[in-house]
Coordinates of N, CA and C in Angstrom, one line a residue:
M29 N -0.8 13.8 -12.7 CA 0.0 12.8 -12.7 C 0.0 11.9 -11.5
I30 N -0.5 12.9 -10.2 CA -1.4 11.4 -9.5 C -2.5 11.1 -9.5
A31 N -3.4 11.5 -10.4 CA -4.8 10.8 -10.8 C -4.2 9.5 -12.1
A32 N -3.2 9.4 -12.5 CA -2.5 8.7 -13.4 C -2.0 7.9 -12.9
D33 N -2.0 7.9 -11.4 CA -1.1 6.7 -10.5 C 0.0 6.9 -10.7
I34 N 1.0 7.8 -11.2 CA 2.2 7.7 -10.7 C 3.1 8.0 -9.7
P35 N 3.7 7.4 -9.2 CA 4.2 7.3 -8.1 C 4.4 8.6 -7.9
S36 N 4.4 8.8 -5.9 CA 4.8 10.1 -5.6 C 6.2 10.5 -6.2
A37 N 7.2 9.2 -5.8 CA 8.9 9.9 -6.0 C 8.8 10.6 -7.4
V38 N 8.4 9.8 -8.4 CA 8.2 10.6 -9.8 C 7.7 11.7 -9.7
V39 N 6.6 11.8 -9.5 CA 5.8 13.3 -9.6 C 6.8 14.5 -8.6
S40 N 7.3 14.0 -7.6 CA 8.4 14.7 -6.5 C 9.6 15.3 -7.8
K41 N 10.0 14.1 -8.4 CA 11.0 14.8 -9.7 C 11.2 15.6 -10.7
T42 N 9.8 15.5 -10.7 CA 9.4 15.8 -12.0 C 8.9 17.3 -11.4
M43 N 8.5 17.5 -10.7 CA 7.8 18.5 -10.0 C 9.2 19.4 -9.6
R44 N 10.0 19.0 -9.4 CA 11.7 19.3 -9.1 C 11.4 19.7 -7.4
H45 N 10.5 19.0 -6.7 CA 10.9 19.5 -5.0 C 11.9 18.8 -4.5
S46 N 12.6 19.4 -3.6 CA 13.9 18.6 -3.4 C 13.7 17.7 -2.4
T47 N 12.4 17.8 -2.1 CA 11.8 16.1 -1.2 C 10.5 15.7 -1.5
L48 N 10.6 14.3 -0.9 CA 9.0 13.8 -1.3 C 8.5 14.1 -0.2
A49 N 8.9 14.9 0.8 CA 7.8 15.3 1.9 C 7.2 16.5 1.4
I50 N 8.0 17.5 0.2 CA 7.0 19.0 0.0 C 6.2 18.1 -1.0
T51 N 6.3 17.0 -1.6 CA 5.2 16.9 -2.4 C 4.1 16.6 -1.9
T52 N 4.1 15.5 -1.0 CA 3.2 14.5 -0.1 C 2.6 16.0 0.6
N53 N 3.3 17.1 1.2 CA 2.7 18.0 2.4 C 1.6 19.0 0.8
L54 N 2.5 19.1 -0.1 CA 1.3 19.7 -1.4 C 0.1 19.1 -1.7
Y55 N 0.3 18.0 -2.0 CA -0.8 17.0 -2.9 C -1.1 16.0 -1.7
G56 N -0.8 15.7 -0.7 CA -1.1 14.7 -0.1 C -2.9 14.2 -0.3
H57 N -3.1 15.4 0.0 CA -4.9 15.3 0.2 C -5.5 14.9 -1.3
L58 N -4.7 14.4 -2.4 CA -5.0 14.0 -3.3 C -5.0 12.1 -3.3
L59 N -4.0 12.0 -2.4 CA -3.6 10.7 -2.4 C -5.0 10.2 -1.8
K60 N -5.6 10.2 -1.5 CA -6.6 9.3 -0.7 C -7.2 8.0 -1.3
D61 N -6.9 7.8 -2.7 CA -7.7 6.7 -3.6 C -6.6 5.9 -2.7
S62 N -4.9 6.4 -3.1 CA -3.9 5.2 -2.7 C -4.0 4.8 -1.5
A63 N -4.2 5.5 -0.4 CA -4.6 5.1 1.3 C -5.4 4.1 0.9
D64 N -6.5 4.6 0.4 CA -7.7 3.7 0.7 C -7.3 2.0 0.3
E65 N -6.6 2.3 -1.0 CA -6.0 0.9 -1.9 C -4.8 0.5 -0.8
A66 N -4.0 1.2 -0.1 CA -3.1 0.4 0.5 C -3.7 0.1 1.7
V67 N -4.6 0.1 2.3 CA -5.5 -0.6 3.2 C -6.2 -2.1 2.8
V68 N -6.9 -1.3 2.0 CA -7.7 -3.0 1.2 C -6.4 -4.2 1.1
A69 N -5.4 -3.8 0.3 CA -3.8 -4.6 0.3 C -4.0 -5.5 1.6
L70 N -3.6 -4.2 2.6 CA -3.0 -5.1 4.0 C -3.8 -5.8 4.2
A71 N -5.1 -5.4 4.2 CA -6.1 -6.5 5.0 C -6.4 -7.8 4.2
I72 N -5.9 -8.1 2.8 CA -6.0 -9.0 1.9 C -4.8 -9.8 2.6
V73 N -3.5 -9.0 3.0 CA -2.4 -9.7 3.3 C -2.8 -10.2 4.5
L74 N -3.0 -9.7 5.7 CA -3.6 -10.4 6.8 C -4.5 -11.2 7.0
D75 N -5.4 -11.1 6.1 CA -6.4 -12.5 6.5 C -5.5 -13.6 5.3
R76 N -5.2 -13.5 4.6 CA -4.4 -14.7 4.1 C -3.4 -15.0 5.2
A77 N -2.7 -14.0 5.7 CA -1.7 -14.8 7.2 C -2.6 -15.3 7.9
D78 N -3.6 -14.9 8.5 CA -4.8 -15.6 9.5 C -4.9 -16.8 9.2
A79 N -5.6 -17.2 8.0 CA -5.8 -18.2 7.2 C -4.9 -19.6 7.6
R80 N -3.5 -18.8 6.8 CA -2.8 -19.9 6.8 C -2.1 -20.4 8.3
L81 N -2.3 -19.5 9.5 CA -2.4 -19.8 11.3 C -3.2 -20.6 11.3
E82 N -4.5 -21.0 10.9 CA -5.4 -21.8 11.3 C -4.9 -23.2 10.4
Q83 N -4.6 -23.3 9.4 CA -4.1 -24.3 9.0 C -3.0 -25.3 10.0
P84 N -3.1 -26.6 10.0 CA -2.2 -27.4 10.3 C -0.8 -27.0 9.6
P85 N 0.3 -27.6 10.2 CA 1.3 -27.6 9.4 C 1.2 -28.8 8.3
R86 N 2.1 -28.6 7.4 CA 2.1 -30.0 6.2 C 2.1 -31.1 6.7
G87 N 1.3 -32.0 6.7 CA 1.6 -33.7 7.1 C 1.0 -33.9 8.4
L88 N 0.3 -32.7 8.8 CA -0.3 -33.4 10.2 C -1.7 -33.2 10.5
S89 N -2.5 -33.7 10.8 CA -3.8 -33.4 10.9 C -4.0 -32.6 12.1
R90 N -5.4 -32.1 12.0 CA -5.9 -31.6 13.5 C -6.2 -32.3 14.5
A91 N -6.4 -33.6 14.1 CA -6.5 -34.4 14.9 C -5.5 -34.9 16.0
A92 N -4.4 -35.1 15.1 CA -3.2 -35.4 15.8 C -2.8 -34.7 17.4

C-alpha cells in the first residue's frame, strides 16, 4: 500500500493498527520517498515565497 502511495492513515486503518504511530514505527523506513517528495515540495514553496518578497508591492516600482 505504501508503494502505491496510499496515505499512511489509510494504511493504518486497513492494517487495524490502534494508532498511526504504530504504522509509522513499523513501516516508516518505507516512507523515504514520501519524505524526499515533501522536502522538494517545501523547497518549491519557499522559493516561490522568496521570489514574492523580492518583488516590489503592486503599483510601486523599485526606484520609488
